[in-house]
Amino acid sequence: MPMLDVKKIREDFPLLSREVYGKPLVYLDNAATSQKPQCVVQAIADGYTHLNANVHRGVHRISQEATEAYEEARRQVQHFLHAASEREIIFTRGTTESINLVAHSFGKAFLHDGDEIILSEMEHHANIVPWQLLQSYTDLKLHVIPIDDRGVLDMEAYRAAFNEKTRLVSLTHVSNVLGTVNPIREIIDIAHRHEVPVLLDGAQGVLHCAVDVQALDVDFYVFSAHKLYGPTGLGVLYGKERWLEAMPPYQGGGEMIGHVTFAKTTFNELPFKFEAGTPNYIGAIAFAKALAYVSDLGLENIAAHEQDLLQYTTRLLTEQVEGLRIFGNAPEKGAILSFLVRDIHPYDMGMLLDKLGFALRSGHHCAQPLMDRFNITGTLRASFALYNTREECEAFVAAVKRVAQMF
Ligand code: PMP
């Protein structure tokens, strides 16, 4: 059974006691971004109040302290992912930038005309468009693996997708729309049998379970801090050292250089080679607090609590709402619930639910090809976090019922 003291946890998130339109806020848009515990907010304030000096540059005291705290944050991320070395942890702006970095840099080093990349029908635009941008200068083929009506990846099609031109598999760990948890261990094993590296988009997956990049033997794993109770504008690219060493820099500028002359520039070592310019060091320092926060609560406890909310809400909605269609019925799901009621437009329903205090997402969720797959333009999406309660789920189901009756 769930082991979280949710009532106490909620006190750490002052935003949750806000009202909207005179109604208590029920925040169910966690897959878009999670709220921040006070320790993270405080770390940002403390960082700018006491620790603000540019990192890796000054010999002066504050710069050294900021650098130490920033590098300690990197080690915490390394520890969190169980990466072999801190050289394998690159701080970026988010999942989107991490994938663009790999597309650009891995692309330059390893992709040539006629090569193929394996994606799936359930990818977020962040794992589609960067590869399409590459297509404007390399004749790449995107091999898209289909899914079935439950939202489960077709593993037969995946197995059959490899050929001598396949250079990379780039798949989501957990779908941000369907909640599907992909069988990443099997996905990686199959790819490696063909000597093909694997990138996992962990934007939703890193929340779902403890990720051990060494045990998985994954080549690249990417995620955003803001969905993991950390600040916006910060993300992580984990990459195996041997790949990162072989890849050219993504952006040029300060930090990433060894020595610059107008004739030739040498590059800094990992991870700095990929961190051009002033990084979001205050964000990284605050993110370390978010990691400590979730680690203290226990990732398994958080996942168990979220699963309870997912299953409870799914059951209540199914029992109580006529004309309900759930998108995503995979046997293993993250805490994401996409649905439609009859032919009511998700925006209309989302707007009315908002007026009742319920924050959830309506639209295509940056996954238009997936919407096409189901022949719809969008869904409503409720997504649960560690601070949500069963009472909120009950109120949510009652509100969906009430709103649906208005149409
Ligand atoms: N991939 C997935 C699966 C996501 O859910 C998201 C965020 N919705 C992204 C990528 C993009 O993340 P970000 O906007 O933080 O870069």
Short mmCIF file of C-alpha atoms and ligand atoms in Angstrom, two decimals:
data_model
loop_
_atom_site.label_atom_id
_atom_site.label_comp_id
_atom_site.label_asym_id
_atom_site.label_seq_id
_atom_site.Cartn_x
_atom_site.Cartn_y
_atom_site.Cartn_z
CA MET A 1 0.00 0.00 0.00
CA PRO A 2 1.09 3.61 -0.59
CA MET A 3 3.42 4.85 2.10
CA LEU A 4 3.24 8.62 1.65
CA ASP A 5 1.93 11.09 4.17
CA VAL A 6 0.23 13.13 1.49
CA LYS A 7 -1.36 15.60 3.85
CA LYS A 8 2.06 16.53 5.17
CA ILE A 9 3.60 16.51 1.70
CA ARG A 10 1.02 19.00 0.47
CA GLU A 11 2.26 21.52 3.02
CA ASP A 12 5.55 21.55 1.11
CA PHE A 13 3.75 22.81 -2.01
CA PRO A 14 2.15 26.18 -1.18
CA LEU A 15 0.73 26.56 -4.70
CA LEU A 16 -1.61 23.65 -4.06
CA SER A 17 -3.57 25.68 -1.53
CA ARG A 18 -4.37 28.32 -4.15
CA GLU A 19 -7.87 28.92 -5.33
CA VAL A 20 -8.96 29.49 -8.91
CA TYR A 21 -12.28 31.21 -9.63
CA GLY A 22 -13.02 30.94 -5.90
CA LYS A 23 -12.64 27.13 -6.03
CA PRO A 24 -9.85 25.07 -4.47
CA LEU A 25 -7.30 24.19 -7.12
CA VAL A 26 -7.03 20.53 -8.13
CA TYR A 27 -3.82 20.29 -10.10
CA LEU A 28 -3.86 17.35 -12.50
CA ASP A 29 -1.49 18.63 -15.17
CA ASN A 30 1.63 17.05 -13.75
CA ALA A 31 2.79 15.46 -16.97
CA ALA A 32 3.13 18.99 -18.37
CA THR A 33 4.99 20.26 -15.33
CA SER A 34 4.95 19.41 -11.65
CA GLN A 35 4.68 21.87 -8.79
CA LYS A 36 7.82 22.64 -6.79
CA PRO A 37 8.36 21.87 -3.13
CA GLN A 38 9.33 24.80 -0.97
CA CYS A 39 12.88 23.44 -0.57
CA VAL A 40 13.40 23.88 -4.32
CA VAL A 41 11.91 27.38 -4.36
CA GLN A 42 14.04 28.27 -1.34
CA ALA A 43 17.18 26.88 -2.97
CA ILE A 44 16.61 29.19 -5.95
CA ALA A 45 16.13 32.19 -3.66
CA ASP A 46 19.14 31.20 -1.54
CA GLY A 47 21.24 30.64 -4.64
CA TYR A 48 20.63 34.14 -5.96
CA THR A 49 20.83 35.65 -2.49
CA HIS A 50 24.08 34.08 -1.29
CA LEU A 51 25.79 32.05 -3.99
CA ASN A 52 25.50 33.90 -7.24
CA ALA A 53 28.70 34.09 -9.27
CA ASN A 54 29.43 32.59 -12.66
CA VAL A 55 30.75 29.05 -12.48
CA HIS A 56 34.06 27.64 -13.74
CA ARG A 57 35.42 31.15 -14.36
CA GLY A 58 36.45 33.05 -11.32
CA VAL A 59 39.25 32.34 -8.92
CA HIS A 60 37.22 34.27 -6.38
CA ARG A 61 35.50 32.65 -3.47
CA ILE A 62 31.84 32.93 -4.50
CA SER A 63 32.55 31.61 -7.98
CA GLN A 64 34.32 28.65 -6.45
CA GLU A 65 31.45 27.95 -4.08
CA ALA A 66 28.91 28.18 -6.92
CA THR A 67 31.07 25.88 -9.05
CA GLU A 68 31.33 23.35 -6.25
CA ALA A 69 27.57 23.38 -5.69
CA TYR A 70 26.90 23.05 -9.44
CA GLU A 71 29.30 20.11 -9.76
CA GLU A 72 27.82 18.51 -6.65
CA ALA A 73 24.41 18.75 -8.37
CA ARG A 74 25.90 16.94 -11.34
CA ARG A 75 27.15 14.17 -9.05
CA GLN A 76 23.68 13.90 -7.54
CA VAL A 77 22.19 13.39 -10.99
CA GLN A 78 24.92 10.84 -11.71
CA HIS A 79 24.00 9.05 -8.51
CA PHE A 80 20.26 9.28 -9.26
CA LEU A 81 20.75 7.59 -12.66
CA HIS A 82 23.54 5.36 -11.40
CA ALA A 83 25.78 6.59 -14.20
CA ALA A 84 29.38 5.40 -14.26
CA SER A 85 30.88 8.87 -14.35
CA GLU A 86 29.91 12.52 -13.87
CA ARG A 87 31.49 13.12 -17.28
CA GLU A 88 28.40 11.40 -18.71
CA ILE A 89 25.97 13.96 -17.24
CA ILE A 90 25.35 17.00 -19.44
CA PHE A 91 23.09 19.78 -18.20
CA THR A 92 20.82 21.15 -20.93
CA ARG A 93 17.70 23.32 -21.11
CA GLY A 94 15.42 20.27 -21.04
CA THR A 95 14.42 17.06 -22.77
CA THR A 96 13.91 18.97 -26.01
CA GLU A 97 17.41 20.41 -26.03
CA SER A 98 18.92 17.08 -24.99
CA ILE A 99 17.36 15.32 -28.00
CA ASN A 100 18.34 18.17 -30.32
CA LEU A 101 21.90 17.90 -29.00
CA VAL A 102 22.07 14.18 -29.78
CA ALA A 103 20.36 14.60 -33.15
CA HIS A 104 22.76 17.32 -34.18
CA SER A 105 25.96 15.93 -32.73
CA PHE A 106 25.44 12.17 -33.14
CA GLY A 107 24.01 13.02 -36.55
CA LYS A 108 27.17 14.88 -37.60
CA ALA A 109 29.41 12.06 -36.41
CA PHE A 110 27.49 8.96 -37.40
CA LEU A 111 24.58 9.56 -39.79
CA HIS A 112 24.95 9.47 -43.53
CA ASP A 113 22.67 9.43 -46.55
CA GLY A 114 20.51 6.32 -46.61
CA ASP A 115 20.77 5.66 -42.85
CA GLU A 116 17.73 4.80 -40.76
CA ILE A 117 16.48 5.77 -37.31
CA ILE A 118 13.78 3.87 -35.47
CA LEU A 119 11.03 5.91 -33.76
CA SER A 120 7.49 5.00 -32.72
CA GLU A 121 3.98 6.28 -33.31
CA MET A 122 3.73 7.45 -29.71
CA GLU A 123 6.60 9.94 -29.77
CA HIS A 124 6.37 13.51 -28.50
CA HIS A 125 7.20 16.12 -31.16
CA ALA A 126 10.51 16.62 -29.31
CA ASN A 127 11.52 13.15 -30.50
CA ILE A 128 10.27 13.59 -34.05
CA VAL A 129 11.08 17.08 -35.27
CA PRO A 130 14.83 17.12 -34.42
CA TRP A 131 15.27 14.06 -36.66
CA GLN A 132 13.22 15.69 -39.39
CA LEU A 133 15.46 18.76 -39.19
CA LEU A 134 18.41 16.46 -39.89
CA GLN A 135 16.64 15.22 -42.97
CA SER A 136 17.09 18.62 -44.58
CA TYR A 137 20.80 17.90 -45.00
CA THR A 138 21.08 14.12 -44.68
CA ASP A 139 18.87 11.70 -46.57
CA LEU A 140 17.68 9.86 -43.45
CA LYS A 141 14.81 7.43 -43.24
CA LEU A 142 12.61 7.49 -40.13
CA HIS A 143 11.28 4.01 -39.50
CA VAL A 144 8.14 4.42 -37.38
CA ILE A 145 7.04 1.44 -35.25
CA PRO A 146 3.25 1.15 -34.98
CA ILE A 147 1.23 0.64 -31.81
CA ASP A 148 -1.94 -1.36 -31.25
CA ASP A 149 -5.31 0.00 -30.13
CA ARG A 150 -4.33 -0.31 -26.46
CA GLY A 151 -1.28 1.84 -27.12
CA VAL A 152 1.22 -1.00 -26.88
CA LEU A 153 4.29 -0.95 -29.10
CA ASP A 154 4.29 -3.63 -31.80
CA MET A 155 7.40 -5.57 -30.75
CA GLU A 156 7.23 -7.85 -33.80
CA ALA A 157 7.43 -4.80 -36.05
CA TYR A 158 10.25 -3.46 -33.87
CA ARG A 159 12.25 -6.69 -34.19
CA ALA A 160 11.75 -6.66 -37.93
CA ALA A 161 12.71 -3.02 -38.33
CA PHE A 162 16.47 -3.49 -38.13
CA ASN A 163 18.68 -3.70 -41.17
CA GLU A 164 22.30 -2.85 -42.00
CA LYS A 165 21.31 0.83 -42.38
CA THR A 166 19.82 1.20 -38.89
CA ARG A 167 21.97 3.62 -36.86
CA LEU A 168 19.88 4.59 -33.84
CA VAL A 169 16.72 3.71 -31.92
CA SER A 170 15.07 6.77 -30.33
CA LEU A 171 11.96 5.93 -28.31
CA THR A 172 10.00 7.25 -25.41
CA HIS A 173 10.28 5.39 -22.12
CA VAL A 174 6.72 6.33 -21.07
CA SER A 175 4.16 7.92 -23.40
CA ASN A 176 3.03 11.38 -22.29
CA VAL A 177 -0.42 10.72 -23.77
CA LEU A 178 -1.18 7.03 -23.34
CA GLY A 179 0.89 6.41 -20.24
CA THR A 180 2.29 3.29 -21.92
CA VAL A 181 5.47 2.06 -20.27
CA ASN A 182 7.60 0.62 -23.04
CA PRO A 183 9.59 -2.57 -22.42
CA ILE A 184 12.88 -0.69 -22.44
CA ARG A 185 15.09 -3.56 -21.37
CA GLU A 186 13.92 -5.70 -24.28
CA ILE A 187 14.08 -2.72 -26.64
CA ILE A 188 17.70 -2.08 -25.69
CA ASP A 189 18.70 -5.76 -25.82
CA ILE A 190 17.28 -6.19 -29.30
CA ALA A 191 18.94 -3.00 -30.58
CA HIS A 192 22.29 -3.97 -29.09
CA ARG A 193 22.14 -7.39 -30.74
CA HIS A 194 22.18 -5.37 -33.96
CA GLU A 195 24.92 -3.11 -32.54
CA VAL A 196 22.56 -0.14 -32.68
CA PRO A 197 22.58 2.41 -29.83
CA VAL A 198 19.39 3.50 -28.04
CA LEU A 199 18.19 6.91 -26.89
CA LEU A 200 15.32 6.91 -24.41
CA ASP A 201 13.15 9.99 -23.95
CA GLY A 202 12.69 9.81 -20.19
CA ALA A 203 10.64 13.01 -19.76
CA GLN A 204 7.83 10.91 -18.27
CA GLY A 205 9.77 7.73 -17.55
CA VAL A 206 12.23 9.12 -15.03
CA LEU A 207 9.27 9.69 -12.69
CA HIS A 208 7.82 6.28 -13.14
CA CYS A 209 10.58 4.13 -11.70
CA ALA A 210 14.20 4.22 -10.63
CA VAL A 211 16.34 4.37 -13.76
CA ASP A 212 19.70 2.63 -13.64
CA VAL A 213 21.45 3.55 -16.85
CA GLN A 214 24.24 1.02 -16.32
CA ALA A 215 21.92 -1.90 -15.58
CA LEU A 216 19.81 -0.93 -18.61
CA ASP A 217 22.95 -0.41 -20.69
CA VAL A 218 21.11 2.46 -22.39
CA ASP A 219 23.25 4.71 -24.59
CA PHE A 220 21.42 8.02 -24.06
CA TYR A 221 18.75 8.90 -21.50
CA VAL A 222 17.19 12.37 -21.43
CA PHE A 223 14.75 14.19 -19.18
CA SER A 224 13.61 17.61 -17.89
CA ALA A 225 14.01 18.83 -14.31
CA HIS A 226 10.66 20.64 -14.26
CA LYS A 227 8.60 17.44 -14.46
CA LEU A 228 10.58 16.02 -11.56
CA TYR A 229 9.73 18.78 -9.06
CA GLY A 230 12.73 20.86 -10.18
CA PRO A 231 13.05 24.20 -11.94
CA THR A 232 12.20 25.00 -15.55
CA GLY A 233 14.92 25.65 -18.09
CA LEU A 234 17.02 22.69 -16.97
CA GLY A 235 17.38 19.19 -18.30
CA VAL A 236 19.77 16.29 -18.43
CA LEU A 237 21.43 14.33 -21.16
CA TYR A 238 23.01 11.13 -19.95
CA GLY A 239 25.26 9.66 -22.61
CA LYS A 240 27.76 6.83 -22.49
CA GLU A 241 31.22 8.33 -22.37
CA ARG A 242 32.40 6.55 -25.48
CA TRP A 243 29.58 8.09 -27.54
CA LEU A 244 29.98 11.56 -26.06
CA GLU A 245 33.73 11.44 -26.67
CA ALA A 246 33.15 10.57 -30.30
CA MET A 247 30.53 13.28 -30.86
CA PRO A 248 31.43 16.85 -31.87
CA PRO A 249 30.26 19.86 -29.80
CA TYR A 250 26.69 20.97 -30.31
CA GLN A 251 27.09 24.69 -29.66
CA GLY A 252 30.21 26.84 -29.59
CA GLY A 253 31.09 29.52 -27.06
CA GLY A 254 32.53 29.95 -23.59
CA GLU A 255 33.00 26.95 -21.25
CA MET A 256 33.24 24.38 -24.01
CA ILE A 257 36.69 25.35 -25.29
CA GLY A 258 40.22 24.25 -24.48
CA HIS A 259 42.10 26.98 -26.34
CA VAL A 260 40.87 29.41 -28.98
CA THR A 261 42.79 31.13 -31.76
CA PHE A 262 41.31 32.45 -34.97
CA ALA A 263 43.10 29.64 -36.76
CA LYS A 264 41.90 26.75 -34.61
CA THR A 265 40.00 25.94 -31.43
CA THR A 266 40.42 22.93 -29.20
CA PHE A 267 37.55 21.74 -27.06
CA ASN A 268 37.12 21.22 -23.36
CA GLU A 269 36.76 17.75 -21.90
CA LEU A 270 33.46 16.08 -20.97
CA PRO A 271 30.99 17.17 -19.80
CA PHE A 272 31.93 20.81 -20.49
CA LYS A 273 32.40 20.19 -24.21
CA PHE A 274 28.60 20.14 -24.45
CA GLU A 275 27.84 23.01 -22.08
CA ALA A 276 28.55 26.16 -24.08
CA GLY A 277 27.88 29.46 -22.31
CA THR A 278 26.75 30.18 -18.78
CA PRO A 279 24.74 27.20 -17.56
CA ASN A 280 21.65 27.34 -15.37
CA TYR A 281 23.76 26.63 -12.30
CA ILE A 282 21.23 27.99 -9.80
CA GLY A 283 18.63 25.74 -11.45
CA ALA A 284 20.92 22.73 -11.16
CA ILE A 285 21.65 23.45 -7.50
CA ALA A 286 17.90 23.69 -6.82
CA PHE A 287 17.28 20.53 -8.82
CA ALA A 288 19.61 18.64 -6.51
CA LYS A 289 17.15 19.54 -3.71
CA ALA A 290 14.27 18.11 -5.76
CA LEU A 291 16.20 14.87 -6.26
CA ALA A 292 16.90 14.66 -2.54
CA TYR A 293 13.22 15.33 -1.85
CA VAL A 294 11.93 12.48 -4.05
CA SER A 295 14.70 10.15 -2.95
CA ASP A 296 13.79 10.74 0.71
CA LEU A 297 10.16 9.89 -0.01
CA GLY A 298 11.25 6.88 -2.06
CA LEU A 299 10.59 6.56 -5.78
CA GLU A 300 8.74 3.26 -5.28
CA ASN A 301 6.44 4.87 -2.71
CA ILE A 302 5.71 7.75 -5.06
CA ALA A 303 5.05 5.37 -7.98
CA ALA A 304 2.77 3.19 -5.82
CA HIS A 305 0.78 6.23 -4.70
CA GLU A 306 0.42 7.51 -8.26
CA GLN A 307 -0.63 4.07 -9.51
CA ASP A 308 -3.30 3.95 -6.83
CA LEU A 309 -4.67 7.31 -8.02
CA LEU A 310 -4.53 6.24 -11.66
CA GLN A 311 -6.38 2.99 -11.05
CA TYR A 312 -8.90 4.55 -8.71
CA THR A 313 -9.74 7.37 -11.12
CA THR A 314 -9.86 5.02 -14.12
CA ARG A 315 -12.32 2.80 -12.28
CA LEU A 316 -14.55 5.66 -11.10
CA LEU A 317 -14.60 7.33 -14.52
CA THR A 318 -15.40 4.04 -16.26
CA GLU A 319 -18.21 3.26 -13.82
CA GLN A 320 -19.74 6.71 -13.71
CA VAL A 321 -19.25 8.50 -17.02
CA GLU A 322 -21.30 7.44 -20.00
CA GLY A 323 -19.66 7.56 -23.39
CA LEU A 324 -16.16 7.53 -21.90
CA ARG A 325 -13.28 6.57 -24.18
CA ILE A 326 -9.88 6.02 -22.60
CA PHE A 327 -6.81 6.28 -24.83
CA GLY A 328 -4.04 4.10 -23.49
CA ASN A 329 -4.92 0.73 -22.01
CA ALA A 330 -1.49 -0.84 -21.89
CA PRO A 331 -0.94 -3.43 -19.15
CA GLU A 332 1.78 -1.24 -17.64
CA LYS A 333 1.04 2.47 -17.45
CA GLY A 334 2.47 5.62 -15.89
CA ALA A 335 0.08 7.87 -13.96
CA ILE A 336 -1.43 9.42 -17.07
CA LEU A 337 -5.09 9.19 -18.07
CA SER A 338 -6.20 10.42 -21.49
CA PHE A 339 -9.85 10.34 -22.39
CA LEU A 340 -12.77 11.79 -24.30
CA VAL A 341 -16.45 11.80 -23.43
CA ARG A 342 -18.78 11.11 -26.37
CA ASP A 343 -17.92 13.63 -29.09
CA ILE A 344 -17.43 16.57 -26.75
CA HIS A 345 -14.44 18.64 -27.83
CA PRO A 346 -11.60 18.36 -25.29
CA TYR A 347 -11.10 22.15 -25.24
CA ASP A 348 -14.75 22.76 -24.35
CA MET A 349 -14.63 20.26 -21.57
CA GLY A 350 -11.22 21.44 -20.37
CA MET A 351 -12.46 25.03 -20.16
CA LEU A 352 -15.48 24.11 -18.08
CA LEU A 353 -13.42 21.87 -15.79
CA ASP A 354 -11.02 24.78 -15.33
CA LYS A 355 -13.89 26.98 -14.14
CA LEU A 356 -14.56 24.35 -11.48
CA GLY A 357 -10.94 24.45 -10.31
CA PHE A 358 -9.52 21.44 -12.18
CA ALA A 359 -6.26 22.03 -14.04
CA LEU A 360 -5.72 19.40 -16.69
CA ARG A 361 -4.48 19.35 -20.21
CA SER A 362 -6.60 19.33 -23.33
CA GLY A 363 -5.27 19.10 -26.85
CA HIS A 364 -2.85 17.05 -28.89
CA HIS A 365 -0.16 16.97 -26.17
CA CYS A 366 2.61 17.62 -28.74
CA ALA A 367 1.90 14.22 -30.27
CA GLN A 368 -0.06 14.94 -33.43
CA PRO A 369 0.97 11.74 -35.26
CA LEU A 370 -0.42 9.80 -32.30
CA MET A 371 -3.69 11.74 -32.53
CA ASP A 372 -3.83 10.82 -36.23
CA ARG A 373 -3.27 7.18 -35.29
CA PHE A 374 -6.43 7.27 -33.18
CA ASN A 375 -8.23 9.50 -35.67
CA ILE A 376 -8.87 12.24 -33.10
CA THR A 377 -7.69 15.84 -32.76
CA GLY A 378 -7.00 15.74 -29.05
CA THR A 379 -7.86 14.33 -25.65
CA LEU A 380 -8.29 15.48 -22.10
CA ARG A 381 -5.41 14.34 -19.94
CA ALA A 382 -5.29 14.01 -16.18
CA SER A 383 -1.87 13.19 -14.78
CA PHE A 384 -1.12 12.48 -11.16
CA ALA A 385 1.73 13.39 -8.84
CA LEU A 386 2.84 12.53 -5.34
CA TYR A 387 0.71 15.29 -3.77
CA ASN A 388 -2.63 14.35 -5.35
CA THR A 389 -5.26 12.62 -3.23
CA ARG A 390 -8.11 10.18 -3.69
CA GLU A 391 -10.49 12.97 -2.60
CA GLU A 392 -9.26 15.07 -5.49
CA CYS A 393 -9.83 12.13 -7.85
CA GLU A 394 -13.40 11.71 -6.58
CA ALA A 395 -14.10 15.42 -7.01
CA PHE A 396 -12.58 15.25 -10.47
CA VAL A 397 -14.79 12.36 -11.57
CA ALA A 398 -17.87 14.14 -10.21
CA ALA A 399 -16.88 17.27 -12.14
CA VAL A 400 -16.35 15.31 -15.39
CA LYS A 401 -19.80 13.80 -14.93
CA ARG A 402 -21.37 17.15 -14.27
CA VAL A 403 -19.66 18.88 -17.20
CA ALA A 404 -20.49 16.03 -19.59
CA GLN A 405 -24.15 16.40 -18.71
CA MET A 406 -24.05 20.04 -19.85
CA PHE A 407 -23.48 18.97 -23.45
N1 PMP B 1 9.07 14.05 -24.37
C1 PMP B 1 8.02 13.73 -23.61
C2 PMP B 1 7.59 12.30 -23.54
C3 PMP B 1 7.36 14.72 -22.89
O1 PMP B 1 6.31 14.41 -22.13
C4 PMP B 1 7.82 16.06 -22.97
C5 PMP B 1 7.11 17.17 -22.23
N2 PMP B 1 5.73 17.21 -22.49
C6 PMP B 1 8.93 16.34 -23.77
C7 PMP B 1 9.53 15.31 -24.45
C8 PMP B 1 9.48 17.72 -23.88
O2 PMP B 1 9.97 18.17 -22.66
P1 PMP B 1 10.44 19.67 -22.47
O3 PMP B 1 9.36 20.54 -23.02
O4 PMP B 1 10.61 19.81 -20.99
O5 PMP B 1 11.71 19.84 -23.21
#
